[in-house]
Every structure is written in structure tokens, then in C-alpha cells.
Coordinates of C-alpha atoms and ligand atoms in Angstrom, one line a residue:
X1 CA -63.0 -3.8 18.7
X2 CA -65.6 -4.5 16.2
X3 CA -65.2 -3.9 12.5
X4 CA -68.9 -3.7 11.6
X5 CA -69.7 -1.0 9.2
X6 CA -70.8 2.5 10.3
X7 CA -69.6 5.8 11.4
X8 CA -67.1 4.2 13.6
X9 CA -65.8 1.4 11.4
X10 CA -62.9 3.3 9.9
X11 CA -61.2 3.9 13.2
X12 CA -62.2 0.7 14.4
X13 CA -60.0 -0.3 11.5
X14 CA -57.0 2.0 11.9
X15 CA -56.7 1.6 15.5
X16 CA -55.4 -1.9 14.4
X17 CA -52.7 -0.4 12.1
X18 CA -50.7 1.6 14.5
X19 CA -50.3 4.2 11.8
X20 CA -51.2 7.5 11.7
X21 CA -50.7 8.7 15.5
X22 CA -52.9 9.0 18.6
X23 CA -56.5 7.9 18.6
X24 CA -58.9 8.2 21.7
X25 CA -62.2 7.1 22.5
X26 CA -65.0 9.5 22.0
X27 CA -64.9 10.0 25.9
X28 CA -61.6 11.7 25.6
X29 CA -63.2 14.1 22.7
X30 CA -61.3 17.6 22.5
X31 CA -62.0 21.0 22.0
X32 CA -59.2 22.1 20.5
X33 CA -58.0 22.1 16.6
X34 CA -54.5 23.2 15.7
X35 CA -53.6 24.5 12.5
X36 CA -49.8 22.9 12.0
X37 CA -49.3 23.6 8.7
X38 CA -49.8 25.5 5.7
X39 CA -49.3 24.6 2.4
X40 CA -49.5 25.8 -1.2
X41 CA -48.6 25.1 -5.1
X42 CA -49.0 26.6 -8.4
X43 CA -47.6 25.7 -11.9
X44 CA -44.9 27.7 -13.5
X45 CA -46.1 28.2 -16.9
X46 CA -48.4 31.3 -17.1
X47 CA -51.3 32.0 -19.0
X48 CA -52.0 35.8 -19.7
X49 CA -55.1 37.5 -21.0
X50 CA -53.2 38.7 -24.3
X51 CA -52.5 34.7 -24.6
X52 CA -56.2 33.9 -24.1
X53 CA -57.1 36.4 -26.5
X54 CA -55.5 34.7 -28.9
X55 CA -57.2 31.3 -28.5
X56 CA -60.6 32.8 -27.5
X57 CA -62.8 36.3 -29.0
X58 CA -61.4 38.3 -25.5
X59 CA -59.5 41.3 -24.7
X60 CA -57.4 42.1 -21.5
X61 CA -59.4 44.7 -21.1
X62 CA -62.7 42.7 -21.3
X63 CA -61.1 40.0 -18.6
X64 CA -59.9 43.1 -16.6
X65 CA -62.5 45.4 -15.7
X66 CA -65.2 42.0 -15.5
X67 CA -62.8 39.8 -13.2
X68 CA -59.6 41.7 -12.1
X69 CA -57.9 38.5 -13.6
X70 CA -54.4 39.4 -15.5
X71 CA -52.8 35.9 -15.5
X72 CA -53.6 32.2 -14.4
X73 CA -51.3 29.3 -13.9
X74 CA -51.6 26.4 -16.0
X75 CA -50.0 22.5 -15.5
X76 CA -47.3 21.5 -17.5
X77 CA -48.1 18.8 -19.9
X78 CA -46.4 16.1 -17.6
X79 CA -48.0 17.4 -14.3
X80 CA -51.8 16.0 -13.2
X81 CA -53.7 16.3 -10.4
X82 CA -52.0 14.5 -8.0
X83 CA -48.6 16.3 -8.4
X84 CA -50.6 20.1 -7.7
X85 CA -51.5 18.4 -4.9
X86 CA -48.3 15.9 -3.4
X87 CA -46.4 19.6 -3.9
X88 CA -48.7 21.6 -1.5
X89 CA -49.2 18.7 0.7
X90 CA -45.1 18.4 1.3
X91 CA -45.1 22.0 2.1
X92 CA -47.6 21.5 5.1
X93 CA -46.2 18.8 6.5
X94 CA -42.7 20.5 6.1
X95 CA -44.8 23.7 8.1
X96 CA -45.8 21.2 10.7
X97 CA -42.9 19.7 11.3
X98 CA -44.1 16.0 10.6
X99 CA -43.7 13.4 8.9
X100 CA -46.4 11.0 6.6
X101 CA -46.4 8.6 9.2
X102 CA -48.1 11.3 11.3
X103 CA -50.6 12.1 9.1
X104 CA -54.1 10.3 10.3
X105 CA -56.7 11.0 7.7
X106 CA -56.5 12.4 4.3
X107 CA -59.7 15.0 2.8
X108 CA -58.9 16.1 -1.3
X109 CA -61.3 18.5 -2.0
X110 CA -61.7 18.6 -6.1
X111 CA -63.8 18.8 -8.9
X112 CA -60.6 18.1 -11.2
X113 CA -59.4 14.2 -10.0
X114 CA -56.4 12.8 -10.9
X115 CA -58.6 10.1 -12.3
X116 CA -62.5 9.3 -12.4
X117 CA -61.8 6.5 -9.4
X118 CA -60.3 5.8 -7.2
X119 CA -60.2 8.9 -5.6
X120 CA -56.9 11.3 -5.7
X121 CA -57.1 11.3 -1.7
X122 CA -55.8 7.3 -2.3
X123 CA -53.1 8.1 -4.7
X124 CA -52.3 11.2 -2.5
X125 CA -51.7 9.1 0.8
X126 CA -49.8 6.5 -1.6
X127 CA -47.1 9.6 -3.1
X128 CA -46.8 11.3 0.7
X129 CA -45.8 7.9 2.1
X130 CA -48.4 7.5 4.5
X131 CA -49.9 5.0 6.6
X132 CA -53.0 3.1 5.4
X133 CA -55.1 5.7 6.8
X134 CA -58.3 7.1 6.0
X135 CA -58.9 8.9 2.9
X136 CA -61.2 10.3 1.0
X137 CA -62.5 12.9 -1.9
X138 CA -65.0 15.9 -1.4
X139 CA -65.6 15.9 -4.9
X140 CA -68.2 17.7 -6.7
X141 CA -68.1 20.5 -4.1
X142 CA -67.2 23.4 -6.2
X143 CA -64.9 26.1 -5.0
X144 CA -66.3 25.7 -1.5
X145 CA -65.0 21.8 -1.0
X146 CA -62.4 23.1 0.9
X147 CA -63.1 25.1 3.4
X148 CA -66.1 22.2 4.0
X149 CA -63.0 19.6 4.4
X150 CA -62.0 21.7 7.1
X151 CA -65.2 21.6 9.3
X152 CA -65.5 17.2 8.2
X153 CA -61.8 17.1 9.3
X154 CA -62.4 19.1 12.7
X155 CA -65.5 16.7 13.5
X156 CA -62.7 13.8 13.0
X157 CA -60.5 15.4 15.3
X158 CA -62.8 16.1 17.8
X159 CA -64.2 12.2 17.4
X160 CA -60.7 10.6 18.1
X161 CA -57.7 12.8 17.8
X162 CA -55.7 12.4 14.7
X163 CA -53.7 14.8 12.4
X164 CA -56.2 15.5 9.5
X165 CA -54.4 16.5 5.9
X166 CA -56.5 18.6 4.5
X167 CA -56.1 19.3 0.2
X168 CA -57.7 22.1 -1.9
X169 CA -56.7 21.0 -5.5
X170 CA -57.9 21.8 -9.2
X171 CA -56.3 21.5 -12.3
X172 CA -59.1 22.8 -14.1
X173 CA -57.3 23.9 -17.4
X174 CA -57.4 20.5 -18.6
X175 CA -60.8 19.8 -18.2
X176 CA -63.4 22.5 -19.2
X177 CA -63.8 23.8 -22.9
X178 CA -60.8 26.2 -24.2
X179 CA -63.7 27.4 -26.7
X180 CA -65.8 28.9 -24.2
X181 CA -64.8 32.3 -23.8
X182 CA -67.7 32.7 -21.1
X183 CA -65.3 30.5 -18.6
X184 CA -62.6 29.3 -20.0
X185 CA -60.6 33.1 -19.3
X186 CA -62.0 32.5 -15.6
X187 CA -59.9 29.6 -14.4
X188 CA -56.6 28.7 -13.3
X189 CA -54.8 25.8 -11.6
X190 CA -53.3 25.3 -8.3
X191 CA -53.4 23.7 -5.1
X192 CA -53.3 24.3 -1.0
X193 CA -53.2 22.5 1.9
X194 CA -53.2 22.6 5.7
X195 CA -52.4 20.3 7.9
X196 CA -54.7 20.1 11.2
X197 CA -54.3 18.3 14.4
X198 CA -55.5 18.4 18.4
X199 CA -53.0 19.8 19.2
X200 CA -51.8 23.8 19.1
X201 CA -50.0 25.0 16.0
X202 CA -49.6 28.0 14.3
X203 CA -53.1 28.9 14.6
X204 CA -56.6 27.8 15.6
X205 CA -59.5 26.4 14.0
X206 CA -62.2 28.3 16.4
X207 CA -65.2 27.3 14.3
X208 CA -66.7 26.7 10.5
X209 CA -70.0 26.8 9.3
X210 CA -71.4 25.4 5.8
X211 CA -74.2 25.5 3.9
X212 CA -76.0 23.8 0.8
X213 CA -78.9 25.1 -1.1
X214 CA -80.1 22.3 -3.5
X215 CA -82.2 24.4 -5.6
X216 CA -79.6 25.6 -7.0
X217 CA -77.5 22.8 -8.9
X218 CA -78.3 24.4 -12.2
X219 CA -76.7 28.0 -11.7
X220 CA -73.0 26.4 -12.5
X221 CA -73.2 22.6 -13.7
X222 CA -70.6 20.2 -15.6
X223 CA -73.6 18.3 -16.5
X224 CA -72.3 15.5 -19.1
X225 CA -70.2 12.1 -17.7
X226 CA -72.4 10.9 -14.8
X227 CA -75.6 8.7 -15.2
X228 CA -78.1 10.9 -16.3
X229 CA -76.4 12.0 -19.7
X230 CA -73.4 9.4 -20.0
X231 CA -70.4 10.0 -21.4
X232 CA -70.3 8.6 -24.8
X233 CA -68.1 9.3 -28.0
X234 CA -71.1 11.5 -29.3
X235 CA -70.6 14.0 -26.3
X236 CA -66.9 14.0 -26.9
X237 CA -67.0 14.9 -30.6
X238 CA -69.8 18.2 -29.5
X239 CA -67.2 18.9 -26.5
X240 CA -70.6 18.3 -24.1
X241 CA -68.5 16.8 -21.1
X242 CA -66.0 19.8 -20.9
X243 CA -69.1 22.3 -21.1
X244 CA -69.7 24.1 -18.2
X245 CA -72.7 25.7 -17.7
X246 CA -72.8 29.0 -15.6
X247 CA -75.3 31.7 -14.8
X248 CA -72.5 34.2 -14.0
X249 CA -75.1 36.9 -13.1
X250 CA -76.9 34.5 -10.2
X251 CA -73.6 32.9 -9.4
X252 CA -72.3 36.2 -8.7
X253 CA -75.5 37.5 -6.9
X254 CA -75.4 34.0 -4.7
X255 CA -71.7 34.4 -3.9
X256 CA -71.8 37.9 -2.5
X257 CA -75.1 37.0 -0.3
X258 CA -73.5 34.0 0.8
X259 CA -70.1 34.5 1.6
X260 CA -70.8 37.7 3.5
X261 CA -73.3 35.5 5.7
X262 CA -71.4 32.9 6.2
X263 CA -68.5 35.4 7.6
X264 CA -71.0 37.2 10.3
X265 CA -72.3 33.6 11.0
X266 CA -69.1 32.2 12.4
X267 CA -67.6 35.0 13.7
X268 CA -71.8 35.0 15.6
X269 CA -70.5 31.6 16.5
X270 CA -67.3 32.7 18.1
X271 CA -68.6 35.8 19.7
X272 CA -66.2 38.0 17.8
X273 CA -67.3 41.0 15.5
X274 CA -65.8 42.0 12.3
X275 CA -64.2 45.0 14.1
X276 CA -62.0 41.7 15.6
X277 CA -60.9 40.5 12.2
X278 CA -57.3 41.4 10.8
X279 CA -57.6 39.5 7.2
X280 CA -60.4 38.1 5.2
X281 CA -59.8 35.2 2.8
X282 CA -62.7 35.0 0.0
X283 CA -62.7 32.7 -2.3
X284 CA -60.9 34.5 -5.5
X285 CA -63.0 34.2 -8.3
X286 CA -63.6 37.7 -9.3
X287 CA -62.2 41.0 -8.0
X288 CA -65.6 42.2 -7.9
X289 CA -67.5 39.6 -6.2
X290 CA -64.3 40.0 -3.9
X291 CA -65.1 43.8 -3.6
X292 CA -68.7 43.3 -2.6
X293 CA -68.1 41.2 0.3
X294 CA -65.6 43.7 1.2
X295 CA -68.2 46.7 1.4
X296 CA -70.8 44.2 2.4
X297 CA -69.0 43.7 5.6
X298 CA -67.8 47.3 6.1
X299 CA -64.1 46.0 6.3
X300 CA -60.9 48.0 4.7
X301 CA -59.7 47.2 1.4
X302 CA -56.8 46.3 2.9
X303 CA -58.7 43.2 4.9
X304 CA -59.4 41.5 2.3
X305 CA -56.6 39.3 0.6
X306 CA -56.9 38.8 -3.1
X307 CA -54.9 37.1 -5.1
X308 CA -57.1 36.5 -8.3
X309 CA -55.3 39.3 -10.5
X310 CA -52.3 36.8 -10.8
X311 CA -53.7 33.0 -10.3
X312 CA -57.5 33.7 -11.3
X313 CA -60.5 31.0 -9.8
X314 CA -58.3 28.0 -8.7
X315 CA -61.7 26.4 -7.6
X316 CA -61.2 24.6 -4.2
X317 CA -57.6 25.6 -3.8
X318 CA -58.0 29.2 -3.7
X319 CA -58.9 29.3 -0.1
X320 CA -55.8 27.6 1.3
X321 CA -53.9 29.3 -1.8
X322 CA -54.8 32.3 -0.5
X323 CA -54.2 31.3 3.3
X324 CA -50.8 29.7 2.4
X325 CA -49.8 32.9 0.3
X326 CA -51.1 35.5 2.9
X327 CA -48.6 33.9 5.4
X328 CA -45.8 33.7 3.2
X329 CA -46.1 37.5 2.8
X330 CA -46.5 38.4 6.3
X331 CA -50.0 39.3 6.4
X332 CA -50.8 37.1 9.2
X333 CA -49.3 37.8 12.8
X334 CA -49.8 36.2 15.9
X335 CA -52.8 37.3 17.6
X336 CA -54.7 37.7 14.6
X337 CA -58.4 36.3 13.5
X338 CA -58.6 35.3 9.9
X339 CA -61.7 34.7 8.5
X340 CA -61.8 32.2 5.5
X341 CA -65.1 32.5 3.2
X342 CA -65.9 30.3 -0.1
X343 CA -68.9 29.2 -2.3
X344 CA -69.3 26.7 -5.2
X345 CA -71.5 24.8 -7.3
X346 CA -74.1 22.9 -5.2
X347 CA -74.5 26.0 -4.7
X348 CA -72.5 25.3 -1.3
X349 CA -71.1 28.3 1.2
X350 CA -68.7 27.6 4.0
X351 CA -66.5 30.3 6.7
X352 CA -63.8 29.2 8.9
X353 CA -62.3 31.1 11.7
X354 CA -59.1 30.7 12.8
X355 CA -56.7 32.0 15.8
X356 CA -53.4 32.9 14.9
Ligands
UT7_1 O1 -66.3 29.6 -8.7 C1 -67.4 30.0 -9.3 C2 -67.2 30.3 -10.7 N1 -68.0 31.3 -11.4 C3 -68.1 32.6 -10.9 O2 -67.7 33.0 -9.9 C4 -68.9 33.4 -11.9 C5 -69.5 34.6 -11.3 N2 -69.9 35.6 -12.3 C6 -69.0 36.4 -12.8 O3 -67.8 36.4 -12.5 C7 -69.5 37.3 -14.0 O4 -70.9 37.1 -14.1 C8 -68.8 37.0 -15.3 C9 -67.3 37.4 -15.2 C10 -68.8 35.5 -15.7 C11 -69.4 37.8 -16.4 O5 -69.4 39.2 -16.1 P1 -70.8 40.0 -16.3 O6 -70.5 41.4 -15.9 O7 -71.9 39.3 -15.5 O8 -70.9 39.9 -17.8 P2 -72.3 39.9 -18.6 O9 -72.8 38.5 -18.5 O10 -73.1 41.0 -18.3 O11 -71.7 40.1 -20.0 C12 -71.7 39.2 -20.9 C13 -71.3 39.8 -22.2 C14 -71.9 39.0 -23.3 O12 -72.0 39.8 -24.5 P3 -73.3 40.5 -24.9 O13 -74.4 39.4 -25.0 O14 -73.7 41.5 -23.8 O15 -73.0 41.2 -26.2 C15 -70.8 37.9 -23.6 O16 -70.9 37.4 -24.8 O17 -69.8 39.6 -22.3 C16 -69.6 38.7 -23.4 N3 -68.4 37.9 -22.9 C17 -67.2 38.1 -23.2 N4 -66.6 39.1 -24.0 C18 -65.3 39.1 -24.1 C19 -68.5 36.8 -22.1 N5 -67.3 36.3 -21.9 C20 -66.4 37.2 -22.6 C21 -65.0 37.2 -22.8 N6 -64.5 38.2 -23.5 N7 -64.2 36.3 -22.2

């Protein structure tokens, strides 16, 4: 077995380790991608409207009728990034029935890291206990890194069969502006997490399908910290590096356009209509965005899960937030197809189907 570097050199490397259960050659490549567990986390300390609008120039009603957000959850002085996400990776595993030594790869999709680097994917597989197994960020992906870890991890699985950990995480009260009414009232923190493997779970992972346009960086950018504008103690004093800068009105336009194609792409892709589909899961970051792809797709209200009126836009975690939550109420039986459906700064789109 070589170690030479290339697409293959990180299971060339684990296959020596023992750790992380079964890995095949690409001959033996499988079809199939369980869903084993689900997973989910969110502070306890809540942040209402009628608190924001006493740090910020808002109203409840304001946030209301322009978001449908009532309340967000915010981290606890002592909590970071890595213990949103340790929390929701626990309950997976607990949902799959496994261990951390049976964990094979680990994806952390954030834009909020525990730290700058290493990635929170390494301190994450250090916490759960795992083997020295692959892990990695998707970092920078917006509120869509998610449900893209889902189609990397299912490529993995189909390469050499492993069980994939998959992370939605933000903590995003900590790092944007608390000055900015325009976004600050929009964002909450959380995390979710599913745990996917070859073999049958709770559900299936049928299909996923992303999407990047690269024209669009500029619509919703955190521009200050990397190489082109550096972080410096100038940027910190104007309050540059927590600034994020959004086009709502294009983000919004985008969002609706994109989500609601990416849905009627991959259920295209698994010869299903939405006539088949007992629960969409958009990403949550405004009731009306929420609402469009609702009517955009001609499903019931009911369909649709939304959660955004009590945890607001929990960036990357919202998807499996939502997914964890949905099943925890009983809105998913057996025999079901649930559609999952995000977008993000990039501007990135990406919809999952999965089997229950
Ligand atoms: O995960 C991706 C994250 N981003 C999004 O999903 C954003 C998508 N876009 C949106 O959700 C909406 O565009 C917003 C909620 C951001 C804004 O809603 P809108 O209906 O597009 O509002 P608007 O831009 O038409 O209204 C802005 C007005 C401005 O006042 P003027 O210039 O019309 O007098 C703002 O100053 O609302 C004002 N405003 C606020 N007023 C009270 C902006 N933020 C606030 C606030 N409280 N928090």
C-alpha cells in the first residue's frame, strides 16, 4: 500500500490504523448510504426580540413580520464551537448505536470554528474519542456546508465503506457585529449532526445535488481576516472583521430560486415527484423565504418544517437541526421521503433526499 499523496492517500493511510471500521477497495464500491443517526444541540440561554431591541434600534414586530424569528439561542460564555458540536455529535452516535471507534471520517461544516486552525473537525475527533481518522472542515460554505458534507461524505462511502460523521455547527453570536441591526437580529447558535454509513439505518441517503455560482461571493461576505484585507488591530478597533455584508434583497431572491431547484432536481434524480414527498427541510433563515419555496413547489404548509420562529438562521446547522428536531417530534415515519434544501454564501445550493 502506497502512501503517495493523492485522492487515495488518506485511506492508504488509515487502512494501516485499524481504526475506524471496514474499508474496501474501490471494486467492492456500494450503492447504498444509511442514515444511522441523527443528532442535534442548542444552547439554553435565549435571546428574544424584546432583548435585541434593547441592544439594537428593532422591534419584535419589525423582526416578526420580516423573518418570523421570535427567539434564538445563544452559547453560554464558557461554551465554544466545539462543545455545540461534541453535544450533537454524542446524540448521533447514541441514535446509531456506536461507538467513536466506529466512526471513519469526520466532515464539520462551519463558518464559526472553534479556532482559526486547525480545523474544529480535529479537535471534534479528539473530544468524541475517535480513532485517528480522517477529518476535515467545510468551512466558508455558508448555510449550505452541510447538506454539501453530506453528498462529500456519501462519495467516501461509496469509495471505501466507512461510517462518515457528518457536523452542521455555528456559534455565530460570537462572531458577527451585535451593532448591526441589519443581521445581527437574524442569527442564532446551534448545531446537528448525522451519522452515515454503508450500511441501512434509519433512513436512506437516495441522492444530493449541489451547486456553486461564483459570481456571486459579494451578495453575503465576511470580507476582513483573510489575505486580501488582513486582520490587523485597525480593523478590530472599526469592528471590520465582525461586519458582515449582505444584500438581503438578492440573498433572498437567490435562495427561493435556488432551493426550490435544487428540490425538483434531486427528487428528477430519484425519479420521485413532489406529490411523493411527506416533509421538506429548508434551510431556516426566514419564514418568508421558507414560505416561497413552499408555494413555489405547490406543497402544503404543513410539508414544510420550520423551526426559525424559535432558533432563527443557525447557518450550517439548521438543516440537521431541523432533521434532528422533525424526528424527535414525530414528523418523520417509516416510509417517508424527506427532502432537505439549503443555500449559503458562495452563493452555494444543495438538496438531499432521503428514505425513511
Ligand atoms: O443564511 C443567509 C442569511 N441571510 C439571509 O437569508 C437574508 C435574506 N434576506 C432577508 O431575510 C431579508 O432581506 C431581510 C430580513 C434581511 C430584510 O428584509 P426586507 O424585507 O428585505 O427589508 P428591507 O431591506 O426592504 O428593509 C430594510 C429597512 C431599512 O430601512 P429603510 O431604509 O427602508 O428606512 C433598514 O434600515 O428595514 C430597516 N431595518 C431594520 N429595522 C428594524 C433593517 N434591519 C432592521 C431591524 N429592525 N433589525
Amino acid at each position: 500500500m502506497t502512501t503517495a499523496s493523492g485522492p487515495d492517500s488518506v485511506i492508504a493511510v488509515t487502512t494501516g490504523t485499524g481504526v475506524g471500521g471496514r474499508l474496501r477497495s474501490p471494486e467492492a464500491e456500494t450503492e447504498m448510504t444509511g442514515v444511522l443517526g441523527f443528532g442535534g444541540y442548542v444552547p439554553d440561554r435565549v435571546m428574544t426580540n424584546a432583548d435585541w431591541a434593547e441592544v439594537v434600534d428593532t422591534t419584535d414586530e419589525w423582526i416578526t413580520t420580516r423573518t418570523g424569528i421570535k427567539e434564538r439561542r445563544f452559547a453560554a460564555d464558557d461554551e465554544a464551537t466545539l462543545d455545540l458540536a461534541a453535544h450533537a455529535a454524542e446524540r448521533a452516535m447514541q441514535d446509531a448505536g456506536i461507538g467513536p471507534a466506529d466512526i471513519g471520517e469526520i466532515i464539520v461544516a462551519t463558518d464559526t470554528p472553534e479556532v482559526y486552525t486547525p480545523d474544529t473537525a480535529s479537535f471534534l475527533q479528539h473530544r468524541l474519542g475517535c480513532g485517528n481518522v480522517p477529518a476535515y472542515d467545510l468551512g466558508g460554505s455558508g448555510c449550505a456546508g452541510f447538506v454539501q458534507g453530506l453528498d462529500v461524505a456519501r462519495a467516501r462511502i461509496a469509495f471505501a465503506p466507512r461510517n462518515v460523521l457528518v457536523v452542521g455547527v455555528e456559534l455565530i453570536s460570537r462572531l458577527i457585529s451585535w451593532k448591526e441591526r441589519e443581521t445581527c437580529v437574524l442569527f442564532g447558535d446551534g448545531a446537528g449532526a448525522v451519522v452515515l454509513g454503508p450500511d441501512a439505518g434509519h433512513a436512506e441517503l437516495l441522492d444530493v445535488v449541489a451547486g456553486t455560482d461564483g459570481s456571486m461571493t459579494g451578495i453575503l461576505t465576511l470580507s476582513t481576516g483573510g489575505t486580501r484585507d488582513p486582520f490587523t488591530i485597525e480593523t478590530a478597533k472599526s469592528g471590520a472583521h465582525q461586519h458582515l455584508e449582505m444584500n438581503g434583497r438578492e440573498v433572498f431572491k437567490q435562495a427561493v430560486t435556488r432551493m426550490s431547484a435544487a428540490v425538483l432536481e434531486v427528487l428528477d434524480r430519484v425519479d420521485r415527484s413532489v406529490a411523493d414527498v411527506a416533509l421538506v427541510v429548508p434551510h431556516q433563515a426566514n419564514k418568508r423565504i421558507i414560505d416561497a419555496v413552499t408555494r413555489r413547489l405547490g406543497v402544503d404548509d404543513g410539508v414544510t418544517f420550520v423551526n426559525v420562529d424559535y432558533f432563527g438562521n443557525t447557518g450550517s446547522a439548521s438543516v440537521p437541526l431541523g432533521l434532528w428536531q422533525a424526528r424527535e417530534q414525530g414528523r418523520v415515519a417509516n416510509g417517508d421521503l424527506v427532502i432537505l434544501t439549503a443555500f449559503g454564501a458562495g452563493f452555494h445550493w444543495a438538496a438531499a433526499a432521503i428514505q425513511f
